[in-house]
Short mmCIF file of C-alpha atoms in Angstrom, two decimals:
data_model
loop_
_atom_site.label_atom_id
_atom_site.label_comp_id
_atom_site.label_asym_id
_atom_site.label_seq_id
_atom_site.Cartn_x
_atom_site.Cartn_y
_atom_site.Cartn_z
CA UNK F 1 15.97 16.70 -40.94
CA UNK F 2 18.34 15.93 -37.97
CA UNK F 3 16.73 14.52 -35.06
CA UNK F 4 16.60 13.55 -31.42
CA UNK F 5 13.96 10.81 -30.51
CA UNK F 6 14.57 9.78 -27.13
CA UNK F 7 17.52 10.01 -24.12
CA UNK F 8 19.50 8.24 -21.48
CA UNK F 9 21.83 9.25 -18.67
CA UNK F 10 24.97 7.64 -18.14
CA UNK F 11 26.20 6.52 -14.63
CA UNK F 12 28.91 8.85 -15.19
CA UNK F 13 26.56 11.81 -15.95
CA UNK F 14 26.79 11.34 -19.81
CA UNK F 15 23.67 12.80 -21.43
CA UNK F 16 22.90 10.06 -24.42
CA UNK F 17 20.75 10.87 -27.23
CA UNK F 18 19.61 9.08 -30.10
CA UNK F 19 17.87 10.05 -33.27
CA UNK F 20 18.26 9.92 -36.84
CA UNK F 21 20.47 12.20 -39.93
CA UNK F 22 18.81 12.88 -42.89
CA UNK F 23 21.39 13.10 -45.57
CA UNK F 24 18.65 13.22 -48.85
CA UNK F 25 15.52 11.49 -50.26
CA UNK F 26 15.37 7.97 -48.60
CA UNK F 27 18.95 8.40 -46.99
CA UNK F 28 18.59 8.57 -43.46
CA UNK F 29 21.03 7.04 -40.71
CA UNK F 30 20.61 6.52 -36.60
CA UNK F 31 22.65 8.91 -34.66
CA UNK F 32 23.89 7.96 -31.62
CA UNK F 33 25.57 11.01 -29.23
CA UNK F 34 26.64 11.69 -25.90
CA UNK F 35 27.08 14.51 -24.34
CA UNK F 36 29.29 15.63 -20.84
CA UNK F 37 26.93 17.78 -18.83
CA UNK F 38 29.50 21.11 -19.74
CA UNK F 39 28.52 20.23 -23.16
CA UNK F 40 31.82 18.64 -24.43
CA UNK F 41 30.69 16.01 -27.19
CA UNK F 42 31.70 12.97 -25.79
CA UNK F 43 31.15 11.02 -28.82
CA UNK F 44 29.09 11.00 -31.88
CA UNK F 45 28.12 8.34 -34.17
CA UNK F 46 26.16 8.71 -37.28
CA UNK F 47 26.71 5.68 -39.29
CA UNK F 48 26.68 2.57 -37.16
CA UNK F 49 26.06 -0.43 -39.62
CA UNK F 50 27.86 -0.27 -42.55
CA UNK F 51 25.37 0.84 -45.25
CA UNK F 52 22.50 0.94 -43.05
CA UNK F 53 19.84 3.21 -43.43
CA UNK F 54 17.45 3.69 -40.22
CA UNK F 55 16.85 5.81 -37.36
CA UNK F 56 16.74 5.15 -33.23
CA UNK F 57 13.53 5.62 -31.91
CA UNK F 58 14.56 4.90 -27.97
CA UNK F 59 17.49 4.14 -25.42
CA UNK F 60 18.35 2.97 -22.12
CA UNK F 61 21.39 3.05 -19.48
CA UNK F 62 21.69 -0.88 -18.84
CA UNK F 63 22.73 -2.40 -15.53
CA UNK F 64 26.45 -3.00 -16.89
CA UNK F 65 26.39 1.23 -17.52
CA UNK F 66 26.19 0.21 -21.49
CA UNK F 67 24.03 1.85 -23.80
CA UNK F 68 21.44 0.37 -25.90
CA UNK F 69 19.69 1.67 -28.76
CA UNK F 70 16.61 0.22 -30.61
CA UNK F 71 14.31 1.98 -33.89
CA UNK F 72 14.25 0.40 -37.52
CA UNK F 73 16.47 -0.46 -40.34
CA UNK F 74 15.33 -0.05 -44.33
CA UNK F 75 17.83 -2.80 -45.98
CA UNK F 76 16.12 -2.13 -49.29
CA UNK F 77 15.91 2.19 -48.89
CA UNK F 78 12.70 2.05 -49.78
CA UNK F 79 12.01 4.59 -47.47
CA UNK F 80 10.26 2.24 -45.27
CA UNK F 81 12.10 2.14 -41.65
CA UNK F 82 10.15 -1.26 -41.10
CA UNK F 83 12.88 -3.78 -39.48
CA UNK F 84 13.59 -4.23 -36.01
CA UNK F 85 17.07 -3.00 -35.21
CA UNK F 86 19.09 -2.48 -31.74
CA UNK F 87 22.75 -1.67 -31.09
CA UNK F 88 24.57 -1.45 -27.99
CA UNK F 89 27.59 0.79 -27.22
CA UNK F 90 29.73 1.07 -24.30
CA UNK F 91 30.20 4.13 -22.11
CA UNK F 92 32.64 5.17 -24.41
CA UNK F 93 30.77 5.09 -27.64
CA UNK F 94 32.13 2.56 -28.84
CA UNK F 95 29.72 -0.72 -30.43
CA UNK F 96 29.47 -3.82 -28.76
CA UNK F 97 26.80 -5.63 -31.23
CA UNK F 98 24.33 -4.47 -33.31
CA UNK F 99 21.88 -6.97 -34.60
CA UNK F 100 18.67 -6.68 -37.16
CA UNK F 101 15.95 -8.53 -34.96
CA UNK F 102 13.33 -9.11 -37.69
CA UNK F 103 11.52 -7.97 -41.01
CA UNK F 104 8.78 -6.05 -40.69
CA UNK F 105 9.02 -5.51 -36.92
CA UNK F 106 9.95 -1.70 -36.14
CA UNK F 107 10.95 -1.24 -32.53
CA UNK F 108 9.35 1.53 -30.51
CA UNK F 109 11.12 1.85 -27.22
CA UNK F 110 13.40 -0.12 -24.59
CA UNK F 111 13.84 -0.60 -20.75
CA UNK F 112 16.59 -2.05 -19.25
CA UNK F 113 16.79 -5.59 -17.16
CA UNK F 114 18.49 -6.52 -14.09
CA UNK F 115 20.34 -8.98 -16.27
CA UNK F 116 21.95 -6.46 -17.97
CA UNK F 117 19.88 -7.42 -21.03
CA UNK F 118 16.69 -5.07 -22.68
CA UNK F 119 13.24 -5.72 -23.19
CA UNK F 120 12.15 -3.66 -26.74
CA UNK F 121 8.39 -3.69 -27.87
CA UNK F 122 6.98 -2.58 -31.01
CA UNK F 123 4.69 -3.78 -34.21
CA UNK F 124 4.50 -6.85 -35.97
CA UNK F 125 3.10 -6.03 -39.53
CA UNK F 126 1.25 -8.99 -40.47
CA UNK F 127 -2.44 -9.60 -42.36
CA UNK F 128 -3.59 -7.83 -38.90
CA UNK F 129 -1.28 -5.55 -36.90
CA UNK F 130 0.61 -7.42 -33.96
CA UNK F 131 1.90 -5.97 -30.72
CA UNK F 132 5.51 -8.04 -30.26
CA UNK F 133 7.65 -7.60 -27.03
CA UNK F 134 11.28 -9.34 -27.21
CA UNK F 135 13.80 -9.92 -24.98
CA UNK F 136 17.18 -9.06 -25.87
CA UNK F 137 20.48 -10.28 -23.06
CA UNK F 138 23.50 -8.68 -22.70
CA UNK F 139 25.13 -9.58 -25.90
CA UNK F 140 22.16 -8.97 -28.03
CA UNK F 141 20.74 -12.93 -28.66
CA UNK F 142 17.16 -12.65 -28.94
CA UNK F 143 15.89 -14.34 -25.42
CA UNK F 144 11.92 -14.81 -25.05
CA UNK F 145 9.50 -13.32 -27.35
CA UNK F 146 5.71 -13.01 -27.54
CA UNK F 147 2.64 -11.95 -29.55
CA UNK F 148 -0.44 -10.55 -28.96
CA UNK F 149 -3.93 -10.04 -31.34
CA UNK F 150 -5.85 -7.25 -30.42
CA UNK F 151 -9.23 -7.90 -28.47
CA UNK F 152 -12.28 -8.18 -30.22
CA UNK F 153 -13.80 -6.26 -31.55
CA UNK F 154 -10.61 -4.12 -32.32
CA UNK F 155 -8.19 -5.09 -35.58
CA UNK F 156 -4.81 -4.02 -35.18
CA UNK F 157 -2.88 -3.51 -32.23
CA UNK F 158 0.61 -2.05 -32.06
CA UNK F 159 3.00 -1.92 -28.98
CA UNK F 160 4.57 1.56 -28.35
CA UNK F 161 5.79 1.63 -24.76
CA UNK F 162 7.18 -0.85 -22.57
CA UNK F 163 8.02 -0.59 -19.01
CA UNK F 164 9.45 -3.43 -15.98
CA UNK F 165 7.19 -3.72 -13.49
CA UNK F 166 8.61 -3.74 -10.01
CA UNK F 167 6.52 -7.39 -9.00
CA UNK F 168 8.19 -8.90 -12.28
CA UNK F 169 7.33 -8.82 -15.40
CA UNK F 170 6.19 -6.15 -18.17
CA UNK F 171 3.74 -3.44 -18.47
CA UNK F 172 2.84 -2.41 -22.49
CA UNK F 173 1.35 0.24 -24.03
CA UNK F 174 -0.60 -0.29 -26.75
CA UNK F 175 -2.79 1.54 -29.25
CA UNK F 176 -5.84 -0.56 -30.31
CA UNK F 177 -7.13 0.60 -33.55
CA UNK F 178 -7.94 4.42 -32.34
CA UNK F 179 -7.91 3.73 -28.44
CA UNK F 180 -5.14 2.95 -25.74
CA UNK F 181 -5.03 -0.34 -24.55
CA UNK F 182 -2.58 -0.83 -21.31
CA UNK F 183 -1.44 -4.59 -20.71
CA UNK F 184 0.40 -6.53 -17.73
CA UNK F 185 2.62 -9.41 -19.11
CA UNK F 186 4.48 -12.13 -17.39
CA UNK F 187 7.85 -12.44 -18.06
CA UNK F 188 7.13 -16.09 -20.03
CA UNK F 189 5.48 -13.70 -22.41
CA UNK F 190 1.70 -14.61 -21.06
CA UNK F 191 -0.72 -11.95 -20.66
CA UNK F 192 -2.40 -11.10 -17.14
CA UNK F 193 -4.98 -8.70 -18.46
CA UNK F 194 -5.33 -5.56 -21.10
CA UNK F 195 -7.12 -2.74 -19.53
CA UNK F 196 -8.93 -0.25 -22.64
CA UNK F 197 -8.24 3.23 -21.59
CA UNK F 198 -11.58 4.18 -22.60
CA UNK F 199 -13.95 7.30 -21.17
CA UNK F 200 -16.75 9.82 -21.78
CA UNK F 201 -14.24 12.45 -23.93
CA UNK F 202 -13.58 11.45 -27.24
CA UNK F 203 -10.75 9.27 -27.99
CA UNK F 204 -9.80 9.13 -31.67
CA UNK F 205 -6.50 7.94 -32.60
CA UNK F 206 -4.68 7.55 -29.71
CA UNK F 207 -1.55 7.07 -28.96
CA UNK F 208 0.67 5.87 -25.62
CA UNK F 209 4.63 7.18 -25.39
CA UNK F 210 5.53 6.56 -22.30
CA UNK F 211 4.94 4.53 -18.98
CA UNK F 212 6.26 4.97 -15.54
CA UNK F 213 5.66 1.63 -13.42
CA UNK F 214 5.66 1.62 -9.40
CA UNK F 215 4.51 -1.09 -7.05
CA UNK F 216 0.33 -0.13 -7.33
CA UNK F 217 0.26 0.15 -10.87
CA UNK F 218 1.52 2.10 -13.87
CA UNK F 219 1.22 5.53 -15.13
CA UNK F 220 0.92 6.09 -18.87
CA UNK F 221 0.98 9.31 -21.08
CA UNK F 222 0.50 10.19 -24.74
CA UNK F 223 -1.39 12.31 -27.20
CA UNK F 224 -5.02 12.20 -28.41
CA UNK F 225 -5.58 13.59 -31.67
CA UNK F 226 -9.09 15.24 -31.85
CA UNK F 227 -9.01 15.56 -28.28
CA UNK F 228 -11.60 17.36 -26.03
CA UNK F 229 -10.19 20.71 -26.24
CA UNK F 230 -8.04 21.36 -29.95
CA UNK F 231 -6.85 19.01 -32.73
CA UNK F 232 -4.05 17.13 -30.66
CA UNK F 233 -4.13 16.95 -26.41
CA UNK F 234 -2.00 15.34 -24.10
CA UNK F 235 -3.35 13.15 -21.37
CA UNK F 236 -1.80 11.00 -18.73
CA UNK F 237 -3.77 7.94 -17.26
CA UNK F 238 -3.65 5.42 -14.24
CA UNK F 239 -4.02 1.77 -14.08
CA UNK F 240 -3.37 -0.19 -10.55
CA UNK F 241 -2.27 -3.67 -10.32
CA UNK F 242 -5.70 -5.20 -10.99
CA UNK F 243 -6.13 -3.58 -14.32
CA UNK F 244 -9.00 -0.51 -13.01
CA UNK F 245 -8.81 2.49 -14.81
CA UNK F 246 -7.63 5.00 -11.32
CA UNK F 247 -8.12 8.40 -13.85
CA UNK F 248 -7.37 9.29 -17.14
CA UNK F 249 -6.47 13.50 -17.59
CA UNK F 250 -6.63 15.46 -20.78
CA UNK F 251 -4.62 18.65 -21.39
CA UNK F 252 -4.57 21.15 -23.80
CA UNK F 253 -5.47 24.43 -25.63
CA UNK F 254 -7.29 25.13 -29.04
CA UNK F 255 -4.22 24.10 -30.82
CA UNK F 256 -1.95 20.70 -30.90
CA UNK F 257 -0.38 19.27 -27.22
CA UNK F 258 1.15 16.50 -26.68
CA UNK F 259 3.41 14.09 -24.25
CA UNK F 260 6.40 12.04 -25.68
CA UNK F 261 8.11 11.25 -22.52
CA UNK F 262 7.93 11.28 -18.60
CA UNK F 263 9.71 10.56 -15.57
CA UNK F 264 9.30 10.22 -12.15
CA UNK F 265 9.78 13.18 -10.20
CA UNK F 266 11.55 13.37 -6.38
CA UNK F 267 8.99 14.23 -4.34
CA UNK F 268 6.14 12.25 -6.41
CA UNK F 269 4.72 13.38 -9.36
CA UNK F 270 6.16 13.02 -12.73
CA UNK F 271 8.62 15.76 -15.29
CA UNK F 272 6.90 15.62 -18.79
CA UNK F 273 8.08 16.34 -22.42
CA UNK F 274 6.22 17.36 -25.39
CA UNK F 275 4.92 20.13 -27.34
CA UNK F 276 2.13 22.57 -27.85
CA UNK F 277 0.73 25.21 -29.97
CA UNK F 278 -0.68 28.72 -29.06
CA UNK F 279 -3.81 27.89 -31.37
CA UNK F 280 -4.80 26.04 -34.33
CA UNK F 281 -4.52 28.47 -37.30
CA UNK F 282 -2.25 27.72 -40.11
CA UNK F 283 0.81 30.18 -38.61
CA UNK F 284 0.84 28.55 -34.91
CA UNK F 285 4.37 27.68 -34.20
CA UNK F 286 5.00 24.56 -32.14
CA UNK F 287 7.12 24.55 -29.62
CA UNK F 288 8.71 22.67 -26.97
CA UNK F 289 6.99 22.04 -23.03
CA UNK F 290 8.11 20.60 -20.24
CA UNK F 291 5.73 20.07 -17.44
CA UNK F 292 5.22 18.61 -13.99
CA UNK F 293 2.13 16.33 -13.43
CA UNK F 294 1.33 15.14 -10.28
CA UNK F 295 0.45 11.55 -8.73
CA UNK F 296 -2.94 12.53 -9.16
CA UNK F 297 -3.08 13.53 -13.16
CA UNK F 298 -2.97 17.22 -12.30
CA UNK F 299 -0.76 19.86 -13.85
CA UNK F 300 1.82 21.27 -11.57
CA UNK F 301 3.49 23.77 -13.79
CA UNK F 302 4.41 23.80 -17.53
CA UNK F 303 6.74 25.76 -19.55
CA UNK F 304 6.87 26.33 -23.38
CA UNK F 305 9.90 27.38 -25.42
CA UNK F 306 8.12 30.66 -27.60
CA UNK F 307 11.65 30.89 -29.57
CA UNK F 308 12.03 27.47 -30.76
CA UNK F 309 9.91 25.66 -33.19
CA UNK F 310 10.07 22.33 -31.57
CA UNK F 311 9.61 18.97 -29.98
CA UNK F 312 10.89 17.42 -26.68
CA UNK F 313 10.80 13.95 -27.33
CA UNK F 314 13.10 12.71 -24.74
CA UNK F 315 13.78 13.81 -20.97
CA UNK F 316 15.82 12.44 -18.21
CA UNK F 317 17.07 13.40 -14.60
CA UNK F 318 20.48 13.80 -13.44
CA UNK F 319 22.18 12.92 -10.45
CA UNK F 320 22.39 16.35 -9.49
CA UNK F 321 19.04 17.44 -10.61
CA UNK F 322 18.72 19.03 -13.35
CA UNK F 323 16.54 18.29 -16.42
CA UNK F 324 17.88 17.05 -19.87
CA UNK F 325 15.84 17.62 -22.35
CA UNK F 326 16.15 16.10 -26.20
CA UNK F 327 14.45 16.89 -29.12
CA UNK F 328 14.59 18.70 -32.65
CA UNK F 329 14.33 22.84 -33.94
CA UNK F 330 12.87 23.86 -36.93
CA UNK F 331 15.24 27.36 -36.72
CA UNK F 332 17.63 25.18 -38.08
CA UNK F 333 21.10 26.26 -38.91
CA UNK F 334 20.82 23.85 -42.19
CA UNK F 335 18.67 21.44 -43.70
CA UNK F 336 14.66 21.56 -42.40
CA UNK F 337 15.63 20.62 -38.90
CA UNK F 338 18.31 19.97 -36.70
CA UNK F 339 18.99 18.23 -33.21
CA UNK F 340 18.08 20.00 -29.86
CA UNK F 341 19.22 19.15 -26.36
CA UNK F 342 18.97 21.57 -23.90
CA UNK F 343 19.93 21.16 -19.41
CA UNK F 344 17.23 22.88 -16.88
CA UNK F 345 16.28 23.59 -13.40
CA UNK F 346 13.76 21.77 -11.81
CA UNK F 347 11.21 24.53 -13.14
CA UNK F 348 11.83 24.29 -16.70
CA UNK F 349 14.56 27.26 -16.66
CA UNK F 350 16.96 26.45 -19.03
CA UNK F 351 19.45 29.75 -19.00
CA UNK F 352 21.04 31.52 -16.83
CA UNK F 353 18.88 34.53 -16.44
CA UNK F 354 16.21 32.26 -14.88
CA UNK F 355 17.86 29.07 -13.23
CA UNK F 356 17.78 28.98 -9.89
CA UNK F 357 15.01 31.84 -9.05
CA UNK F 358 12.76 29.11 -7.47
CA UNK F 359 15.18 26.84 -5.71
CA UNK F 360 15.10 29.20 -2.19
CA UNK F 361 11.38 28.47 -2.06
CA UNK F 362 9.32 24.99 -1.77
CA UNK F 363 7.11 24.09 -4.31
CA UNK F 364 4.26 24.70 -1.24
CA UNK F 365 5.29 28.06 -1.27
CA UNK F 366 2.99 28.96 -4.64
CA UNK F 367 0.10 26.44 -3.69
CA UNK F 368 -3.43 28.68 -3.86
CA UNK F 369 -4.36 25.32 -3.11
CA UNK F 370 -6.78 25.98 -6.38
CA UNK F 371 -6.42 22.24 -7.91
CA UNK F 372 -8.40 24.50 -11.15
CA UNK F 373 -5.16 26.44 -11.35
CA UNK F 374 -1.54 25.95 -12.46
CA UNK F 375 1.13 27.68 -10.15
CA UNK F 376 4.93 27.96 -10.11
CA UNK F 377 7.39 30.44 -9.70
CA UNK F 378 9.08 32.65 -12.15
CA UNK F 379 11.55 35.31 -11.56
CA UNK F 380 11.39 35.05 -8.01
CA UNK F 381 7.40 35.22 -7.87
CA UNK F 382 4.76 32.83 -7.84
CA UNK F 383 2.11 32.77 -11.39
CA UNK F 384 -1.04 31.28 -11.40
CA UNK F 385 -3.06 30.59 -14.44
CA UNK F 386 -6.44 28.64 -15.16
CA UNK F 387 -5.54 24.99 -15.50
CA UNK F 388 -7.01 21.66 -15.07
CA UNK F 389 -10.04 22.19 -17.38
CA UNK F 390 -12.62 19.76 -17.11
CA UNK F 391 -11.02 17.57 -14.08
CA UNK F 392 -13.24 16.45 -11.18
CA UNK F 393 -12.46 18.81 -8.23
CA UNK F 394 -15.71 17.64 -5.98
CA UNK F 395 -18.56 16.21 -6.47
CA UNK F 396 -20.51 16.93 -9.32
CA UNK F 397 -18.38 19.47 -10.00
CA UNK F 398 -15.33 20.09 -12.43
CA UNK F 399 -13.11 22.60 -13.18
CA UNK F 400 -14.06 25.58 -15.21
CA UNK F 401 -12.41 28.61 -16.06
CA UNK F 402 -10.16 28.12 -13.12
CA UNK F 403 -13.05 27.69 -10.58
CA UNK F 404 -14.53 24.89 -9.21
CA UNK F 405 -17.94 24.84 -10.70
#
């Protein structure tokens, strides 16, 4: 099981991806690749410790163009990726430190500092489950770090996404038990406030992957299993500067959907990665999406990949606007699943026969100005399809069916 987890771009347009090798039972290293944007492997390391076995679970472009890398370590191959572990390597792939930041403290994600050091965020496994964020500088000495309990009358908490806030500071994602918790910390580790990202749909084990910060607030997104429409949903929720609750959006189908990763798109908006099924039955294949959501929590377009069975756990921008996708395929050429990274256009096309047949017109162009709707254009003609099910569209009304009812 070969595996991308998360992605990076390079000041020099490198596409960075990082992941994990499965070489047998318990054997598993981090993988750590980039990529030139004509596809030339750039370089590729798959053992970075000596004798380590671990994976990366997220990376970031620092402000010194380095790369650093951040997931788990099992010294005892137990199985168990429990340790926190980040690595750094230049633009070259070559490693500037690596350093095992403490037992039982698994590492989630990253975001770089102005300092040209990284903030990482993840677990602390303890009698109760502790959300730890720790600051890491530029040669990898552990800086500030801080704890935090979950709020009564919750148990665990666990820290899964981590972005800077523009005002200083951090915003966290956290899942609190089953719920999402969103925090703003200060960066002497003391917490402002933790907003609950509770509301009237069900919210049972859920989970928050990513966060985009701007100067009103933060935008988070994830995946709710046992969602309001199938077994797994994606939803993407707001949270200003005061710590209100702006919206929180579900999407989905009767099968599994999810979001691993955004970005902010030019324009406004956000580019999502994830996945989603056709249905829920037993011989649903999984596959890939990439999406546009807008400022507002609506769905702008989507695409699935119907000849992959896959994720998209990873996706970036490059400087000349195109999409980079990274992820893992279960048509595997060996083993049960290998590596994926893929380039598209701003729509989601990612070949040839279908780049560039929506770059003549403006995303306006396929507006039915519908908000129950999705549009987008495909194959030089704009598709509509019911969207946005449930979402307030006036008052005392939601969507339904594609119609404001």
């Amino acid at each position: 099981e070969d595996s991308y987890w998360a992605t990076t771009l390079g000041t020099d347009g490198t596409i960075v991806a990082v992941g994990r090798q499965v070489t047998g039972k318990n054997t598993y290293v981090p993988i750590f690749t980039g990529t030139m944007a004509n596809s030339t492997v750039k370089f590729d390391v798959k053992a970075l410790k000596t004798g380590l076995r671990g994976q990366l679970n997220g990376v970031t472009t620092t402000s010194t163009g380095a790369y650093v890398g951040v997931g788990c370590s099992d010294p005892n191959s137990q199985g168990e990726c429990a340790h926190c572990y980040a690595v750094q390597v230049n633009a070259n792939g070559k490693i500037d430190w690596e350093v095992e930041c403490g037992s039982n403290q698994p590492t989630s994600t990253v975001a770089a500092l102005a300092n040209g050091g990284v903030v990482v965020v993840g677990p602390h496994y303890v009698a109760t489950i502790q959300g730890r964020l720790t600051e890491l500088n530029s040669a990898g000495k552990v800086g500030m770090q801080m704890e935090d309990k979950a709020p009564s009358p919750f148990v665990h908490q666990v820290f899964n996404s981590v972005a800077v806030a523009p005002a200083g500071g951090y915003w966290v994602g956290a899942a609190v038990d089953s719920v999402v918790r969103i925090l703003r910390i200060q960066d002497t580790g003391v917490v402002i406030f933790g907003t609950v990202l509770a509301t009237s749909a069900p919210e049972k084990s859920e989970n928050v992957y990513q966060l985009a910060a701007d100067k009103d607030g933060v935008t988070a997104f994830g995946v709710s299993q046992y969602g309001p429409y199938g077994k797994d949903d994606a939803w993407v929720g707001r949270v200003d500067n005061n710590g209100k609750l702006v919206f929180k959006t579900y999407f989905g189908g009767s099968g599994k959907d999810g979001f691993y990763d955004a970005i902010a798109a030019p324009g406004g908006g956000y580019f999502v990665a994830g996945y989603s099924t056709v249905n829920s039955s037993p011989a649903a294949t999984q596959q890939g999406l990439v999406g546009r959501v807008s400022s507002a929590g609506q769905m702008v377009w989507q695409r699935t990949f119907a000849d992959l069975h896959s994720d998209w756990r990873g996706i970036g921008l490059t400087p000349k606007g195109s999409l980079v996708l990274a992820g893992y395929t279960f048509i595997q050429t060996a083993g049960e699943a290998d590596t994926l990274l893929a380039t598209c256009d701003l729509y989601g096309n990612c070949d040839c026969t279908t780049s560039g047949t929506c770059l003549t017109k403006k995303p306006a162009d396929c507006d039915d100005a519908n908000v129950c709707t999705l549009d987008w254009c495909e194959a030089s003609a704009c598709k509509h399809a019911i969207g946005n099910e449930g979402l307030t569209c006036d008052t005392n009304k939601t969507c339904q069916k594609g119609k404001c009812l």
